Short mmCIF file of C-alpha atoms and ligand atoms in Angstrom, two decimals:
data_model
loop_
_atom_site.label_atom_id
_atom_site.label_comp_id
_atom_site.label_asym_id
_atom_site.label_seq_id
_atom_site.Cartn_x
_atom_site.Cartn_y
_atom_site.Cartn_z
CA UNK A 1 112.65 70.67 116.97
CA UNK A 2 113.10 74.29 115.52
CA UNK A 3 110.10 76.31 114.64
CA UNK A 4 108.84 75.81 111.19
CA UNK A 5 107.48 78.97 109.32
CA UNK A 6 105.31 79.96 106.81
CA UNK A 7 106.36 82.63 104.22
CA UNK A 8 103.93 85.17 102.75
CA UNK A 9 105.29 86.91 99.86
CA UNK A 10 103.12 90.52 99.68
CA UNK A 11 102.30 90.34 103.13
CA UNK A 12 101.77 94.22 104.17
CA UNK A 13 99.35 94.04 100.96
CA UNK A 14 95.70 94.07 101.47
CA UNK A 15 95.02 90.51 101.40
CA UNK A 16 98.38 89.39 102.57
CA UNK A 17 97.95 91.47 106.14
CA UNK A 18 94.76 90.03 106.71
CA UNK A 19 95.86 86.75 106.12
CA UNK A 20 99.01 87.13 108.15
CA UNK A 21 96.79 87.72 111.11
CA UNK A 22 95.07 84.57 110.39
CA UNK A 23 98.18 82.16 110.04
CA UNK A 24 99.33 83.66 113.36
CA UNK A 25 95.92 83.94 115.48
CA UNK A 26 95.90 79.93 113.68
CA UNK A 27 99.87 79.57 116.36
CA UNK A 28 101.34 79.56 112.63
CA UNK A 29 105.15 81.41 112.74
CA UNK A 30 105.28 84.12 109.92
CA UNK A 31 107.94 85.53 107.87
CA UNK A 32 107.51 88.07 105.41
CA UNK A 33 108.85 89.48 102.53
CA UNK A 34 107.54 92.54 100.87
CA UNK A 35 109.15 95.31 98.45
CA UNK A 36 106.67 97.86 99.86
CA UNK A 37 105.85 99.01 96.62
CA UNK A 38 102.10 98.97 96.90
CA UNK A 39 101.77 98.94 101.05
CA UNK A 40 103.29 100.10 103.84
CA UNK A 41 105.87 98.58 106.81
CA UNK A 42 102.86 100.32 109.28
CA UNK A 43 100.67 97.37 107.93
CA UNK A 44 102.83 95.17 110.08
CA UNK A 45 103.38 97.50 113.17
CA UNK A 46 99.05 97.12 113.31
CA UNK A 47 99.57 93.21 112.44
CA UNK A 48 101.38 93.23 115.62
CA UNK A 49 99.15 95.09 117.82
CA UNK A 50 95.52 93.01 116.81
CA UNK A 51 97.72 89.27 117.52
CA UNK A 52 99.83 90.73 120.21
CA UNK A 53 102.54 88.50 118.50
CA UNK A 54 105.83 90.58 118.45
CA UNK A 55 107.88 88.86 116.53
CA UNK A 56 107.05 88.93 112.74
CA UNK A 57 110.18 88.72 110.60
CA UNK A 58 110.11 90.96 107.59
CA UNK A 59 112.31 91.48 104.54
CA UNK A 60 112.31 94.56 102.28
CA UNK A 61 112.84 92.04 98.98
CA UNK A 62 111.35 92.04 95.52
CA UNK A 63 110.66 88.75 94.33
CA UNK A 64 112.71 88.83 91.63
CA UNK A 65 116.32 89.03 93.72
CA UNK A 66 117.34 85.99 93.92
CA UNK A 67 120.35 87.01 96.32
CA UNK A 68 117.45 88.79 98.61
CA UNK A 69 115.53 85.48 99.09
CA UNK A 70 118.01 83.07 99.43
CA UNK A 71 119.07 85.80 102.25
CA UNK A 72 115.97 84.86 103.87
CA UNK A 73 115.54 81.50 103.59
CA UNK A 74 119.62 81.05 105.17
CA UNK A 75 118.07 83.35 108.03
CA UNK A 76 114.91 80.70 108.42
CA UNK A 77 115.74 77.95 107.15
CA UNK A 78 113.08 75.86 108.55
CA UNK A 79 110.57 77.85 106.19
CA UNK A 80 108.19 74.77 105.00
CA UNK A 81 105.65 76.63 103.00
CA UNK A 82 104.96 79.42 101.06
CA UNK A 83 101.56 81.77 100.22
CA UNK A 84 102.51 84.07 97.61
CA UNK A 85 100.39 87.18 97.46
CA UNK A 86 103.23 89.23 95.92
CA UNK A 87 102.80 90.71 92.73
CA UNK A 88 100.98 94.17 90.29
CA UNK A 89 97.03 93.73 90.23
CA UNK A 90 95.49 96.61 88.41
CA UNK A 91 94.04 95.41 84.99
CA UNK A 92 93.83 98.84 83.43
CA UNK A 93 97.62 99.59 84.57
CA UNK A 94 98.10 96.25 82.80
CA UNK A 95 97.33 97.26 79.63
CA UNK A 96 99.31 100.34 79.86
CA UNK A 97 102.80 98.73 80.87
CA UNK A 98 102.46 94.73 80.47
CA UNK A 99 106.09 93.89 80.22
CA UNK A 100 106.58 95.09 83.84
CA UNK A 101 103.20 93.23 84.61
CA UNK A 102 104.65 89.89 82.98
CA UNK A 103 108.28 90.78 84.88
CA UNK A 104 106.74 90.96 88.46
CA UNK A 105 104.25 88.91 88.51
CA UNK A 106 105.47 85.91 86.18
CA UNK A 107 109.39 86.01 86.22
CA UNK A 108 108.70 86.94 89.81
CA UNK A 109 106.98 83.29 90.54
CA UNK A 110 109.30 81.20 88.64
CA UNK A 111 112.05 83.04 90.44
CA UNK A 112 110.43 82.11 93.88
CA UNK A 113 110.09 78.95 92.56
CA UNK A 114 113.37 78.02 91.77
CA UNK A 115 114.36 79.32 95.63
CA UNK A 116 111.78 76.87 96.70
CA UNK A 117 113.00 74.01 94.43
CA UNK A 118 116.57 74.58 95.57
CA UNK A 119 115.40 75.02 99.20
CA UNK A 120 113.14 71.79 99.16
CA UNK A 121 110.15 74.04 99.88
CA UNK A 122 107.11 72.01 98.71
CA UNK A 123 103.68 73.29 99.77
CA UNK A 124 102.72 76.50 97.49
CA UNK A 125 99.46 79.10 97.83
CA UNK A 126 99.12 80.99 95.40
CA UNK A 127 96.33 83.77 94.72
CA UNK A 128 94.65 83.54 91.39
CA UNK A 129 91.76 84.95 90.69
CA UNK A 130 88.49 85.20 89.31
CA UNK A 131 89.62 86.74 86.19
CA UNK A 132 90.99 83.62 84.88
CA UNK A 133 87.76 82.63 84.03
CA UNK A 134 87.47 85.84 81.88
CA UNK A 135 83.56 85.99 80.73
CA UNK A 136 81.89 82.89 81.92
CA UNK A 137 78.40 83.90 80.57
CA UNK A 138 79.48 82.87 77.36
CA UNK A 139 78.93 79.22 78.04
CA UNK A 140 75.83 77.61 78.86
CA UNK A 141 74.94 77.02 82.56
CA UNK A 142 78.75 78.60 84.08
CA UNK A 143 77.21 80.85 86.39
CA UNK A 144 77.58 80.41 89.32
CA UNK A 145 81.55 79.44 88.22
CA UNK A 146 83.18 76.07 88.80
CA UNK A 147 86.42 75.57 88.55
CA UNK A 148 86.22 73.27 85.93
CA UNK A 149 84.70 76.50 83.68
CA UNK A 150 87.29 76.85 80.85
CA UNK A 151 89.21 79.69 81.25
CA UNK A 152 90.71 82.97 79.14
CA UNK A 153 93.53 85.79 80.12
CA UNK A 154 91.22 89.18 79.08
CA UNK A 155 93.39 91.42 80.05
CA UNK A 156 98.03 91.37 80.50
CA UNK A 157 97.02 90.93 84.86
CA UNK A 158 94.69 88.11 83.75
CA UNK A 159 96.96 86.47 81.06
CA UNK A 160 99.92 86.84 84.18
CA UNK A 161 97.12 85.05 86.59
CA UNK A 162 96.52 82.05 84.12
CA UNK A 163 100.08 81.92 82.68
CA UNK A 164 101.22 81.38 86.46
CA UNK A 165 99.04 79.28 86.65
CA UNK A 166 100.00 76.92 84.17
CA UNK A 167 103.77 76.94 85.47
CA UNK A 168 102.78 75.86 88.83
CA UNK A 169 101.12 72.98 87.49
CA UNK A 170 103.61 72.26 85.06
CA UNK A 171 106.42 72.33 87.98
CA UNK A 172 104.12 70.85 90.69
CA UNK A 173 103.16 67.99 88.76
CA UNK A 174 106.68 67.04 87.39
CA UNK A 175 108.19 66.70 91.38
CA UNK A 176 106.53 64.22 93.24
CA UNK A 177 105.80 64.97 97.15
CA UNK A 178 105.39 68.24 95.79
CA UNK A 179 101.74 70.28 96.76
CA UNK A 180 100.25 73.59 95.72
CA UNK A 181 96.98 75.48 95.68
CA UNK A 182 95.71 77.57 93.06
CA UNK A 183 92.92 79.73 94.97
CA UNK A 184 91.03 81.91 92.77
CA UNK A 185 89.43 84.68 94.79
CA UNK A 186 86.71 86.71 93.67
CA UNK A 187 85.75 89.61 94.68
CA UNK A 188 87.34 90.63 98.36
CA UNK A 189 85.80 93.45 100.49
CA UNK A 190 85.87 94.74 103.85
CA UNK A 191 88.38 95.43 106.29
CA UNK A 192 89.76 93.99 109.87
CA UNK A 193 87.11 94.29 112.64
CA UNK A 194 89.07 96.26 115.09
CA UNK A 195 89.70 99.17 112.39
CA UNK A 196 93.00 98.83 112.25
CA UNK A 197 93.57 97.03 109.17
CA UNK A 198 92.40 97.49 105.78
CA UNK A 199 93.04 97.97 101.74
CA UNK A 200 94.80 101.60 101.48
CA UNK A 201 95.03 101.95 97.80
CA UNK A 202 97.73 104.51 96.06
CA UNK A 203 96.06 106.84 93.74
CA UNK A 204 92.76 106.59 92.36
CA UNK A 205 91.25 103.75 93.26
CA UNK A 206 90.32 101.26 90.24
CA UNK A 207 88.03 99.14 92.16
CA UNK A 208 84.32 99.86 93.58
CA UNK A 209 84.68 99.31 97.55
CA UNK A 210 87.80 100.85 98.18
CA UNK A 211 86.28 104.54 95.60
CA UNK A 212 82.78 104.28 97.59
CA UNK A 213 84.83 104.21 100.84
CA UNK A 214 86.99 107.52 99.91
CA UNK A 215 83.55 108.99 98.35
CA UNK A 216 82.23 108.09 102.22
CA UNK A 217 85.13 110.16 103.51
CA UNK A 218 84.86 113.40 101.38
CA UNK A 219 88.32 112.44 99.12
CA UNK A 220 86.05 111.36 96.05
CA UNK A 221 83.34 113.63 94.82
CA UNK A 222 80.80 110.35 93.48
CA UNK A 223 80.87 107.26 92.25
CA UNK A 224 80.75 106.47 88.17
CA UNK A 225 79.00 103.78 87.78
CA UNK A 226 80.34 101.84 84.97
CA UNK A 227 76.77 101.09 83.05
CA UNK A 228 73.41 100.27 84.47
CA UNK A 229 72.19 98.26 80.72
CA UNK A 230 73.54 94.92 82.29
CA UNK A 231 71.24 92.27 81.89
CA UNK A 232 70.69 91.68 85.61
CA UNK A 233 67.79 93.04 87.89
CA UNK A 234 68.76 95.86 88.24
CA UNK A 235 71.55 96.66 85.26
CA UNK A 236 74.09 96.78 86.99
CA UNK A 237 77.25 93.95 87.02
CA UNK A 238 77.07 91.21 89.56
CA UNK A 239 80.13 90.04 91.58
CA UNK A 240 80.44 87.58 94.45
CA UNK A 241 81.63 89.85 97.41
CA UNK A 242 83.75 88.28 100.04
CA UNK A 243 84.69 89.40 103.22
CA UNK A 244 88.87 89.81 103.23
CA UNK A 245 88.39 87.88 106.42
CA UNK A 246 86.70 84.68 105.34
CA UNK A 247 89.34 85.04 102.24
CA UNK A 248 92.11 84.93 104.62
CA UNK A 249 90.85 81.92 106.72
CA UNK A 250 90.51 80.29 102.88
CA UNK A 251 94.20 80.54 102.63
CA UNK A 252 95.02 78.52 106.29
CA UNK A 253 92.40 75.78 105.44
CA UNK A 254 94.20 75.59 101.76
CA UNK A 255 97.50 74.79 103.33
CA UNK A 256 96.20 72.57 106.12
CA UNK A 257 94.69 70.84 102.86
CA UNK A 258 97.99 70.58 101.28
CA UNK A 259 99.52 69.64 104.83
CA UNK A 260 96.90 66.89 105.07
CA UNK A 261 98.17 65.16 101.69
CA UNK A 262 101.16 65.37 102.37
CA UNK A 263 100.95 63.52 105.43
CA UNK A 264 98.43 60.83 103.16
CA UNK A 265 101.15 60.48 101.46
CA UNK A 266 104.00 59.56 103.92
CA UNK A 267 101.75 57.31 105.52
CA UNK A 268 101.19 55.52 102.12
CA UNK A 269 102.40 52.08 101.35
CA UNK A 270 103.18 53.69 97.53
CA UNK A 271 105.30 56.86 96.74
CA UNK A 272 103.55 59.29 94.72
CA UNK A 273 104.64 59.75 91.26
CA UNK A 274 103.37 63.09 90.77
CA UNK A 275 102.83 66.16 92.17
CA UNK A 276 99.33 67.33 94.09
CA UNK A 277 98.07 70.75 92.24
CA UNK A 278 94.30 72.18 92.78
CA UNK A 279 92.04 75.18 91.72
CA UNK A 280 90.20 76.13 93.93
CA UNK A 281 87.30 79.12 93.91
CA UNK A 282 87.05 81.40 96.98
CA UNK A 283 83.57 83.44 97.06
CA UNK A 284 80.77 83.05 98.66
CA UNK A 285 78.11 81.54 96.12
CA UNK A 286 75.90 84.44 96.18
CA UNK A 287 75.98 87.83 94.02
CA UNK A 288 75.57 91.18 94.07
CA UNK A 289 74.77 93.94 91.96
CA UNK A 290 76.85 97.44 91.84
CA UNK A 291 73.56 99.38 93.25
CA UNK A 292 72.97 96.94 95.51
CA UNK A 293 76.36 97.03 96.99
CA UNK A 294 76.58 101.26 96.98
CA UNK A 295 72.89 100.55 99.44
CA UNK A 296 74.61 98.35 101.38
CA UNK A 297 77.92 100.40 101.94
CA UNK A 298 75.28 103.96 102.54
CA UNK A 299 73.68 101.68 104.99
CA UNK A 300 76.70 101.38 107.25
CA UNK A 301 77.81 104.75 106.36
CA UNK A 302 74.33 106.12 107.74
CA UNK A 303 73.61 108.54 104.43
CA UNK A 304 73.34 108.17 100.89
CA UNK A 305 76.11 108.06 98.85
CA UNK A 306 76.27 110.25 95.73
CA UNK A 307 76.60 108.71 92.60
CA UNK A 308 76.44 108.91 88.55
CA UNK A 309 75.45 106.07 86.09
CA UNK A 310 77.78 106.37 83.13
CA UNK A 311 79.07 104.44 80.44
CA UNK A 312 80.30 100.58 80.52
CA UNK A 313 84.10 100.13 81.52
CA UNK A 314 86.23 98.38 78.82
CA UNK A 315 86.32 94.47 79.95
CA UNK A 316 83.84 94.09 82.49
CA UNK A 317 81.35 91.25 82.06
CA UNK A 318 77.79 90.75 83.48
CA UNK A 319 78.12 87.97 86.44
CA UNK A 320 81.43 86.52 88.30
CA UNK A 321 79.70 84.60 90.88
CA UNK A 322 81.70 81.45 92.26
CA UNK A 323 80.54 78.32 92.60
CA UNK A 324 82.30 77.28 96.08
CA UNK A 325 81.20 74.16 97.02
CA UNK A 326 84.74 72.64 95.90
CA UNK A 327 86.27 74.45 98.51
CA UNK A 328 83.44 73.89 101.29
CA UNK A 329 83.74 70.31 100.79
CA UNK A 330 87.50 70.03 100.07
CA UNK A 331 89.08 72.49 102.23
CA UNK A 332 86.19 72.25 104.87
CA UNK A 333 85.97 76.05 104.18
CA UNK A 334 82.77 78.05 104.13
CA UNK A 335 82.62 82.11 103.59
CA UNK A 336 80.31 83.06 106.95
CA UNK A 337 80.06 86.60 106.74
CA UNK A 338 77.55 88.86 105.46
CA UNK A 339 78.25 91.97 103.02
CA UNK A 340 76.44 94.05 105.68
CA UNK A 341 79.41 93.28 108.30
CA UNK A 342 82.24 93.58 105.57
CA UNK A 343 80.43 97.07 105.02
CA UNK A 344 80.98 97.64 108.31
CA UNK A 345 83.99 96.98 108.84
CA UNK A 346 85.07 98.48 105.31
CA UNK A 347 83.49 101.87 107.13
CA UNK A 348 85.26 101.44 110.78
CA UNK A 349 88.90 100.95 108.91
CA UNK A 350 87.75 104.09 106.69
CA UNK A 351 86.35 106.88 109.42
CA UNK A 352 89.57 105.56 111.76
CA UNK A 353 91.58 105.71 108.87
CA UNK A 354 90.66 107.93 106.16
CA UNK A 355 93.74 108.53 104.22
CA UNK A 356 95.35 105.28 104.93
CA UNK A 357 98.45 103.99 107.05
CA UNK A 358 100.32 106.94 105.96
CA UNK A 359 97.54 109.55 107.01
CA UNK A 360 98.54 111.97 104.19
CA UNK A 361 95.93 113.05 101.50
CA UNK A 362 97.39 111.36 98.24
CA UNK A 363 97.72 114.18 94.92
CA UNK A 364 94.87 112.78 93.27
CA UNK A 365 92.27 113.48 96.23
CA UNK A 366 89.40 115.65 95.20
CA UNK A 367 89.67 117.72 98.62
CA UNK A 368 86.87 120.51 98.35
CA UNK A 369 89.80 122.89 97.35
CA UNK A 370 90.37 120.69 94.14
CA UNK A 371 86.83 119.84 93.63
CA UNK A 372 86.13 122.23 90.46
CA UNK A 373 81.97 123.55 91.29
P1 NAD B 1 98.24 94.45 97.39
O1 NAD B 1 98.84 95.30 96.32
O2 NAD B 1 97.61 95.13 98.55
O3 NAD B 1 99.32 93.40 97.93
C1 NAD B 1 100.39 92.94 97.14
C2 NAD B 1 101.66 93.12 97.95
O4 NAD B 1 102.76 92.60 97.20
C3 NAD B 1 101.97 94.59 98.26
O5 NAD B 1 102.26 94.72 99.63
C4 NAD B 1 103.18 94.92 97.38
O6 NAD B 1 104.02 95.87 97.99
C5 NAD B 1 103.83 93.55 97.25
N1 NAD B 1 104.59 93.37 96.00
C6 NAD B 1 104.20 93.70 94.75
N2 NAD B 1 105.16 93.35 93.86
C7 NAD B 1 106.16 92.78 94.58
C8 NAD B 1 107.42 92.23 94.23
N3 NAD B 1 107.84 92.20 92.97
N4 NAD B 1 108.21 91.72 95.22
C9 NAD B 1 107.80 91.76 96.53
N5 NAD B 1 106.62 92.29 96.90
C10 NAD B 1 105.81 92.79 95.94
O7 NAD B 1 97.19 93.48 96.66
P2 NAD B 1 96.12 92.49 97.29
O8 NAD B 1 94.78 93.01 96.94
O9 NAD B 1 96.45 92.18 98.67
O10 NAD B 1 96.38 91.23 96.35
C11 NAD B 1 97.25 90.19 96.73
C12 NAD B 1 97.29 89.15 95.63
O11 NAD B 1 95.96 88.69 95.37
C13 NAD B 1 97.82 89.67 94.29
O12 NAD B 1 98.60 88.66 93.71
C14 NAD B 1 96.56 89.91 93.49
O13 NAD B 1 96.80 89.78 92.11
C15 NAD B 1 95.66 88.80 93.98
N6 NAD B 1 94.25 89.10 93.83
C16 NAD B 1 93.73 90.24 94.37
C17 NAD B 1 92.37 90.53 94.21
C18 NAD B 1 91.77 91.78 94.79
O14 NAD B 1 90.63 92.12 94.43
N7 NAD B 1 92.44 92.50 95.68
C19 NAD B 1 91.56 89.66 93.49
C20 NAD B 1 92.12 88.50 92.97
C21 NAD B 1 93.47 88.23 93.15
C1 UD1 B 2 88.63 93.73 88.92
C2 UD1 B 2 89.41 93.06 87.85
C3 UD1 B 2 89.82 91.67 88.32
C4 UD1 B 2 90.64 91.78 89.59
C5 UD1 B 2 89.79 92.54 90.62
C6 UD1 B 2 90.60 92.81 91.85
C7 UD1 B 2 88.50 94.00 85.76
C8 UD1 B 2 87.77 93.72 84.51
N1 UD1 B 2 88.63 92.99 86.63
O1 UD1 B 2 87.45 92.99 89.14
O2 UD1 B 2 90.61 91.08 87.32
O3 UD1 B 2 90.96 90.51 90.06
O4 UD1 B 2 89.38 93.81 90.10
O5 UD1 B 2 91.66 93.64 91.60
O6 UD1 B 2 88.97 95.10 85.99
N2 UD1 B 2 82.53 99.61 89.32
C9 UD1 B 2 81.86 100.81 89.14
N3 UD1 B 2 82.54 101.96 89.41
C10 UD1 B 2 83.83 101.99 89.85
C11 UD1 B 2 84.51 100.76 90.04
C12 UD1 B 2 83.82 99.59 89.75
O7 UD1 B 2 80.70 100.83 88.73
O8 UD1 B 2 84.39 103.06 90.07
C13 UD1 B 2 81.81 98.35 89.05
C14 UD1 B 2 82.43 97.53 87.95
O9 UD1 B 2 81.83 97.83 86.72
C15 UD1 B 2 82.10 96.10 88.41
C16 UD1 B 2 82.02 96.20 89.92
O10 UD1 B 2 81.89 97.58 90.22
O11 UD1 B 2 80.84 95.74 87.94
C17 UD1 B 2 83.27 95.65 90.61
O12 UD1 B 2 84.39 96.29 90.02
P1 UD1 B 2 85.87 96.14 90.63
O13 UD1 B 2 85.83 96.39 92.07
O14 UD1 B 2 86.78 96.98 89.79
O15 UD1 B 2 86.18 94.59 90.45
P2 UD1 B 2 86.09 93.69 89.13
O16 UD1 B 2 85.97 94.50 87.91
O17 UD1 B 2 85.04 92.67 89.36
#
């Protein structure tokens, strides 16, 4: 029998390296498809050196051409699933051009989608997120999250998120024999263990880790801290931390899930007469504070880091901590490792590499000659 593959839409990305490593460390076969236009073809020159596995199939294709993919799937046709990291994840940048947001990331999916349909492609990851669940302290007793928390689209990312979210289980549930996964990660941090892999953001970095890490490295001058009048212990917003490791084993033990039903299934005396589609939360259960996080990231680092408290950022909320115990029972998946290693690991990646796979300063670096006294 001919190999069967896995395909990982956005799989230079951050999340979508990591996980790549995963699938093949796992003996899975990989092919994947990337535009490049937030990462970097080196991602998968470093993919190749951690597994030692050579042979990685890429594609340069947006998921929007529909002529690109089916190009791909004639080359591999024994392709049997799909985890789709692909897609524009900056909530800010969301609000400033949504239409592209709504283009890539939704017309994107049902595009893939109707390749898959065509193809007879029927196990689906996808990565939600957290955000679907916009502010959960507005209901009684929500924190820590479970999936079953009714959810809002904040922001034109989240709205995509939810939205997608919604047409997978639409489509899922209308073709029998037909399974996806709906993982909502929260908040990933941290960086391969062997320092050559990590998040290499373009620009300014919107979120905390990946700013502290270039403030670690001399490109940022401090941190803003966005508010320290929080209700929690210490002011500041809490968020459930995960290691981009433990997210990435998430994904495998998702699609063995959806492997494992499938195969429930077959063996049943009954065909199924509707499609298998589940949330799941990835996070660890436990959450952290801002300040507590910018200790624990000086504590790897070996020196304070400087910082400012300033005002609140538009659409943050108090507490995002997941409940995961759907996915520690379900998927047999358990987040293991501590925020002290993913700072550690966030800091190896960051000292090896501190501008990056392309080892250029960016334009927006505050280099000491840009730094105004
Ligand atoms: P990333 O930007 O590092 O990875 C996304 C990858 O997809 C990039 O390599 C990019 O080049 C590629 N891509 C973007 N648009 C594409 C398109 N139209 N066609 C083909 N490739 C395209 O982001 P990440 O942090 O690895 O996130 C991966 C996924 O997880 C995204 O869908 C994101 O929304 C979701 N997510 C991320 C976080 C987070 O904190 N990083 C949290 C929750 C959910
Ligand atoms: C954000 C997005 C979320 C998305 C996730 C990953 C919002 C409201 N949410 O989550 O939808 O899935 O990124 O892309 O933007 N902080 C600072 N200073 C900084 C940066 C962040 O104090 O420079 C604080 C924030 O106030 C927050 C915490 O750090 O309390 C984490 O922020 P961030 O890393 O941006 O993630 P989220 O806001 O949780």
């Amino acid at each position: 029998m001919s190999k069967e593959y896995v395909l990982v839409t956005g799989g230079a990305g951050y999340i979508g390296s990591h996980t790549v490593v995963a699938l093949l460390e796992a003996g899975r076969n990989v092919v994947v498809v990337d535009n490049l236009s937030n990462s970097s073809e080196e991602a998968l020159e470093r993919i190749k050196k951690i597994t030692k596995v050579d042979d990685i199939p890429f594609f340069q294709v947006d998921i929007r051409d529909t002529a690109g993919l089916e190009k791909v799937f004639d080359a591999y046709p024994t392709i049997t699933s799909v985890l789709h990291f692909a897609g524009l994840k900056a909530v800010g940048e969301s609000t400033q051009i949504p239409l592209e947001y709504y283009d890539q990331n939704v017309s994107g999916t049902i595009n893939l989608t109707k390749v898959l349909k065509s193809r007879g492609i029927k196990k689906f990851v996808f990565s939600s997120s957290a955000t679907v669940y916009g502010d959960a302290t507005r209901y009684e007793n929500m924190i820590p999250i479970p999936e079953e928390c009714p959810t809002s689209g904040e922001s034109p990312y989240g709205r995509t998120k939810l939205f997608i979210e919604h047409i997978l289980r639409d489509y899922t549930l209308s073709i029998p024999g037909t399974y996806t996964a709906l993982l909502r990660y929260f908040n990933p941090m941290g960086a391969h263990p062997s320092g050559l892999m990590g998040e290499d953001p373009r620009g300014i970095p919107n979120n905390l880790l990946p700013y502290l890490a270039q403030v670690a490295s001399g490109r940022r001058r401090e941190l803003q801290v966005f508010g320290n009048d929080y209700d929690s212990r210490d002011g500041t917003p809490i968020r459930d931390y995960i290691h981009v490791l433990d997210l990435a084993l998430g994904h495998l033990a998702a699609l063995k899930k959806l492997e494992e039903v499938e195969a429930e299934e077959k063996a049943a005396t009954e065909a199924p007469t509707k499609g298998f589609c589940r949330e799941w939360n990835l996070g660890t259960g436990h959450g952290s504070t801002v300040l507590e996080v910018i200790a624990a990231f000086s504590k790897a680092v070996g020196k304070p880091l400087p910082y400012r408290i300033v005002g609140r950022r538009a659409g943050d909320v108090l507490d995002l901590t997941a409940k995961p115990t759907r996915a520690n029972t379900e998927l047999k998946w358990k987040a293991e490792l501590s925020m002290d290693q993913a700072c550690e690991d966030l800091w190896n990646w960051t000292s090896k590499n501190p501008y990056g796979y392309s080892n250029e300063p960016d334009s927006t670096d505050e280099t000491p000659a840009s730094i105004k006294a």
